Coordinates of C-alpha atoms in Angstrom, one line a residue:
M1 CA -142.3 37.7 181.1
S2 CA -142.4 38.8 184.8
G3 CA -140.1 36.4 186.8
C4 CA -138.3 34.7 183.9
R5 CA -135.1 33.5 184.7
F6 CA -132.3 34.1 182.1
T7 CA -129.0 32.3 182.1
V8 CA -126.2 32.1 179.6
A9 CA -124.5 28.7 178.9
R10 CA -121.1 28.8 177.7
T11 CA -121.0 25.1 177.0
A12 CA -123.4 22.3 175.9
A13 CA -123.0 20.7 179.5
E14 CA -123.9 23.8 181.2
A15 CA -127.0 24.2 179.3
V16 CA -127.9 20.5 179.7
A17 CA -127.3 21.0 183.5
G18 CA -129.8 23.9 183.4
L19 CA -132.3 21.9 181.8
A20 CA -132.3 19.1 184.0
E21 CA -132.4 21.7 186.9
A22 CA -135.3 23.3 185.5
D23 CA -137.2 19.9 185.4
G24 CA -139.1 20.8 182.1
E25 CA -139.7 24.6 182.9
A26 CA -136.7 26.0 180.6
H27 CA -136.6 26.8 177.0
I28 CA -133.5 26.9 175.1
I29 CA -132.8 30.2 173.3
A30 CA -130.1 31.1 170.6
G31 CA -131.5 33.4 167.9
G32 CA -134.9 33.5 169.5
V33 CA -136.8 34.2 166.3
A34 CA -139.7 31.7 166.6
L35 CA -139.6 31.7 170.5
V36 CA -139.9 35.4 170.9
L37 CA -142.6 35.5 168.5
L38 CA -144.6 33.0 170.4
M39 CA -143.8 35.0 173.7
N40 CA -144.9 38.3 172.2
E41 CA -148.3 36.6 171.2
G42 CA -148.7 35.2 174.8
L43 CA -148.7 31.7 173.3
L44 CA -145.5 30.9 175.8
Q45 CA -144.6 32.1 178.9
P46 CA -141.4 30.4 179.9
S47 CA -140.0 30.7 183.6
W48 CA -136.5 30.0 182.5
L49 CA -134.6 30.8 179.4
I50 CA -131.2 29.2 178.8
D51 CA -129.2 31.2 176.0
V52 CA -126.9 28.8 174.0
S53 CA -125.8 31.4 171.5
R54 CA -122.3 31.5 172.7
A55 CA -122.0 27.9 173.6
A56 CA -118.6 26.7 172.2
E57 CA -119.9 23.4 171.0
L58 CA -122.7 25.0 169.2
Q59 CA -120.4 27.3 166.9
G60 CA -118.7 27.1 163.4
I61 CA -118.9 25.3 160.2
D62 CA -116.2 23.0 159.4
V63 CA -115.5 21.3 156.0
A64 CA -113.0 18.5 156.2
D65 CA -110.8 17.6 153.0
D66 CA -112.8 14.8 152.1
G67 CA -116.0 16.9 152.2
A68 CA -117.6 15.9 155.5
I69 CA -119.5 19.0 156.9
R70 CA -120.1 20.0 160.5
I71 CA -122.5 22.8 161.3
G72 CA -123.1 24.0 164.9
A73 CA -126.6 24.5 166.0
A74 CA -126.0 28.2 166.9
V75 CA -124.8 29.1 163.4
T76 CA -127.0 31.6 161.8
H77 CA -128.7 31.2 158.3
R78 CA -126.6 34.2 157.4
E79 CA -123.3 32.3 158.1
V80 CA -124.4 29.4 156.2
A81 CA -125.3 31.5 153.2
A82 CA -121.9 33.6 153.4
S83 CA -119.7 30.4 153.4
A84 CA -117.7 29.9 150.2
R85 CA -116.2 26.8 151.5
L86 CA -119.6 25.3 152.3
A87 CA -121.0 26.4 148.9
S88 CA -118.2 25.0 147.0
V89 CA -118.8 21.5 148.7
C90 CA -122.6 21.5 148.9
P91 CA -124.4 24.5 146.7
M92 CA -127.7 23.2 148.1
L93 CA -127.0 24.6 151.6
A94 CA -126.0 28.0 150.6
E95 CA -129.0 28.3 148.2
M96 CA -131.2 27.2 150.9
A97 CA -130.0 29.8 153.5
A98 CA -130.0 32.5 151.0
E99 CA -133.7 32.1 150.4
I100 CA -134.9 32.0 154.0
A101 CA -137.3 34.5 155.0
C102 CA -136.0 38.1 155.3
G103 CA -132.8 39.7 156.8
R104 CA -133.8 39.7 160.4
V105 CA -134.6 36.0 160.1
M106 CA -131.2 35.4 158.4
N107 CA -129.2 37.2 160.6
R108 CA -130.8 36.1 163.9
G109 CA -132.3 32.6 163.1
T110 CA -130.1 29.4 163.6
V111 CA -129.8 26.3 161.9
G112 CA -130.5 24.5 165.2
G113 CA -133.7 26.6 166.0
S114 CA -135.2 25.8 162.6
I115 CA -134.3 22.1 163.1
C116 CA -135.9 21.8 166.6
L117 CA -138.8 23.8 165.7
A118 CA -139.7 21.2 163.3
D119 CA -142.1 23.5 161.2
P120 CA -143.1 21.6 157.9
Q121 CA -142.5 24.7 156.0
G122 CA -138.9 25.0 157.5
D123 CA -136.1 24.9 154.7
P124 CA -133.0 23.6 156.8
P125 CA -135.1 20.5 157.6
A126 CA -135.8 19.5 153.9
A127 CA -132.2 20.1 152.8
L128 CA -130.9 18.0 155.8
L129 CA -133.4 15.2 154.8
A130 CA -132.0 15.0 151.3
L131 CA -128.5 14.8 152.6
D132 CA -129.2 12.3 155.0
A133 CA -127.7 14.3 157.7
T134 CA -127.1 13.2 161.2
F135 CA -128.1 15.4 164.3
R136 CA -125.6 15.3 167.3
L137 CA -127.9 15.6 170.6
A138 CA -126.3 16.6 174.2
G139 CA -128.1 15.3 177.1
P140 CA -127.8 14.3 180.9
E141 CA -126.6 10.7 179.9
G142 CA -124.0 12.2 177.2
G143 CA -124.3 12.5 173.6
R144 CA -126.3 10.5 170.9
D145 CA -126.6 10.8 167.2
V146 CA -130.1 10.8 165.5
A147 CA -130.6 10.6 161.8
A148 CA -132.4 13.6 160.4
R149 CA -134.8 11.0 158.7
D150 CA -135.8 9.9 162.1
F151 CA -135.6 13.1 163.8
F152 CA -139.2 14.6 162.8
R153 CA -141.9 12.7 164.4
D154 CA -145.1 14.9 164.2
L155 CA -146.2 18.5 164.0
Y156 CA -143.6 20.5 165.9
V157 CA -142.8 17.2 167.7
T158 CA -139.2 15.7 167.6
A159 CA -136.9 13.1 168.9
L160 CA -135.5 15.4 171.3
T161 CA -136.2 14.2 175.0
E162 CA -137.0 16.8 177.8
N163 CA -133.3 17.6 178.9
E164 CA -131.6 17.3 175.5
L165 CA -130.3 19.9 173.1
L166 CA -129.2 20.2 169.5
Q167 CA -125.4 20.5 169.3
H168 CA -124.4 20.1 165.9
V169 CA -125.3 18.7 162.4
R170 CA -123.0 16.3 160.6
I171 CA -123.1 15.5 157.0
A172 CA -121.1 12.7 155.7
P173 CA -118.6 13.0 152.6
P174 CA -120.2 12.1 149.4
P175 CA -119.9 8.5 148.8
T176 CA -119.5 8.8 145.1
A177 CA -118.0 11.3 142.4
H178 CA -120.3 12.9 139.8
R179 CA -122.7 14.4 142.6
G180 CA -124.9 17.3 142.6
T181 CA -127.1 19.1 145.0
A182 CA -129.7 21.8 144.5
F183 CA -132.5 23.6 146.5
G184 CA -135.8 24.9 144.9
K185 CA -138.5 26.9 146.5
Y186 CA -141.9 28.5 145.6
A187 CA -143.6 31.2 147.6
A188 CA -146.7 33.1 146.6
R189 CA -145.3 36.5 146.4
Q190 CA -142.0 36.5 148.4
A191 CA -140.3 34.3 151.0
M192 CA -142.4 35.8 153.7
D193 CA -145.7 34.2 152.5
Y194 CA -144.7 31.4 154.8
A195 CA -147.7 29.2 155.0
S196 CA -147.9 29.0 151.1
T197 CA -144.2 28.0 150.8
V198 CA -143.3 24.8 149.1
S199 CA -139.7 23.7 148.8
A200 CA -137.6 20.9 147.5
A201 CA -134.0 19.9 148.1
V202 CA -132.2 17.1 146.0
S203 CA -128.7 15.4 146.4
L204 CA -128.1 12.7 143.5
A205 CA -125.2 11.2 142.0
R206 CA -124.8 10.5 138.1
D207 CA -123.8 7.4 136.8
P208 CA -121.1 8.4 134.0
A209 CA -121.7 5.0 132.1
D210 CA -125.3 5.6 131.2
G211 CA -126.3 8.9 132.8
S212 CA -128.9 7.4 135.3
M213 CA -129.4 8.8 138.6
S214 CA -128.2 7.0 141.7
D215 CA -127.8 7.4 145.5
I216 CA -130.7 10.1 145.2
G217 CA -132.1 11.8 148.3
L218 CA -134.8 14.1 148.7
G219 CA -136.5 16.4 151.1
L220 CA -139.7 18.5 150.7
G221 CA -141.0 21.5 152.8
G222 CA -144.7 22.7 153.0
C223 CA -145.9 19.1 151.9
G224 CA -147.3 17.5 155.2
T225 CA -147.5 18.0 158.9
I226 CA -143.7 17.6 159.1
P227 CA -140.7 17.8 156.7
V228 CA -141.1 15.2 154.2
W229 CA -138.6 12.5 153.2
P230 CA -140.3 10.9 150.1
Q231 CA -138.8 7.5 150.0
K232 CA -141.2 6.1 147.2
T233 CA -140.4 8.9 145.1
E234 CA -136.8 8.5 145.4
A235 CA -137.0 4.7 144.5
A236 CA -139.1 5.8 141.5
L237 CA -136.3 7.9 140.0
R238 CA -133.5 5.7 141.1
G239 CA -131.6 4.0 138.2
R240 CA -133.3 6.4 135.5
R241 CA -132.2 9.2 133.4
P242 CA -134.1 12.6 134.2
D243 CA -136.6 12.2 131.3
T244 CA -140.2 12.4 130.7
E245 CA -140.9 8.8 131.9
A246 CA -139.0 9.3 135.2
F247 CA -140.8 12.7 135.8
A248 CA -144.0 10.7 135.4
A249 CA -143.1 8.1 137.8
M250 CA -142.0 10.8 140.3
R251 CA -145.1 12.6 140.1
A252 CA -147.2 9.5 140.8
A253 CA -145.0 8.4 143.6
L254 CA -145.1 12.2 145.0
A255 CA -148.9 12.2 145.1
E256 CA -149.0 9.3 147.5
E257 CA -146.3 10.7 149.7
T258 CA -147.5 14.3 150.3
A259 CA -150.3 15.8 152.2
P260 CA -149.9 19.6 152.1
I261 CA -152.2 21.8 154.3
G262 CA -154.2 24.3 152.2
D263 CA -154.5 27.8 153.2
M264 CA -156.1 31.0 152.2
L265 CA -153.9 31.3 149.2
Y266 CA -153.7 27.8 147.8
S267 CA -155.4 24.4 148.0
A268 CA -153.7 21.2 149.3
D269 CA -153.9 19.9 145.5
Y270 CA -152.5 23.0 144.1
K271 CA -149.6 22.7 146.6
R272 CA -149.1 19.2 145.6
H273 CA -148.9 20.3 142.1
V274 CA -146.3 23.0 142.8
A275 CA -144.2 20.5 144.8
A276 CA -144.0 18.3 141.7
V277 CA -143.0 21.3 139.3
I278 CA -140.5 22.5 141.9
L279 CA -139.1 19.0 142.5
E280 CA -138.5 18.3 138.8
R281 CA -136.7 21.7 138.2
T282 CA -134.5 21.2 141.3
I283 CA -133.6 17.7 140.1
K284 CA -132.6 19.1 136.6
A285 CA -130.4 21.5 138.4
A286 CA -128.8 19.0 140.5
Y287 CA -128.2 16.6 137.6
R288 CA -126.4 19.4 135.8
R289 CA -124.2 20.1 138.7
A290 CA -123.4 16.3 138.5
G291 CA -122.1 16.7 134.9
G292 CA -125.2 15.8 133.4
G293 CA -125.5 18.9 131.3
G294 CA -129.0 20.2 129.8
P295 CA -130.5 23.6 129.7
D296 CA -131.4 25.5 132.9
P297 CA -135.1 24.5 133.9

């Protein structure tokens, strides 16, 4: 990395100014988990690194009285997993963060880094798709908001423009009571079997009148070339109770919306099967948290 310039941005504005000055040659770094790996493998040779790990606007986890959530882009996975307040409002997020890779990745890796890497196996993107989160981006023209469901464009491609960075994540307060969230994950042997990981995130409301599921949000990891928002699967479940017929409809829709990439351990078809199993279990867990009862899946 000879000749690489390194600067520390104390604010989002300083980071944006550095990106503009670098004219496409700078890379943002916070935890550096993926970036440093790419550099060590010789796949990336940045000429300028801008450290945003101490930028004020990228810090902190805030939960408002109404349940609205703000998570700074430089917040680590460990911080998310350890936040009791966050877990009480949205258990899915704490579950998701606790399942991420290994201790080193949890301690150094950041929420924003996982989002901006846009790896299809990433856990935070799947969770934030299910929660219909909004990403606040900072750029030369000021800030703008992009829905998580519009952010992931292609394999490792996002809606970020050249001189923009992710500032924070916002999750709106739940629109209804009787709501439950859950996160489920499968890996071949352990969380570090990254290529063979399949994950599912669920947010739903239970109608107390008839027990049906409404306002359901889903997100999937390891099921395509981007983190997957399965809209047809949501529609197949909406208005139904979580019974045998509902899950049969879910499986049929899911088969149309997922295109996992096979690897040395599992075929694409097997991953598709696993995704359906994990999603069903996770829906049942979220439904219980919404007051629906039922045994553990």
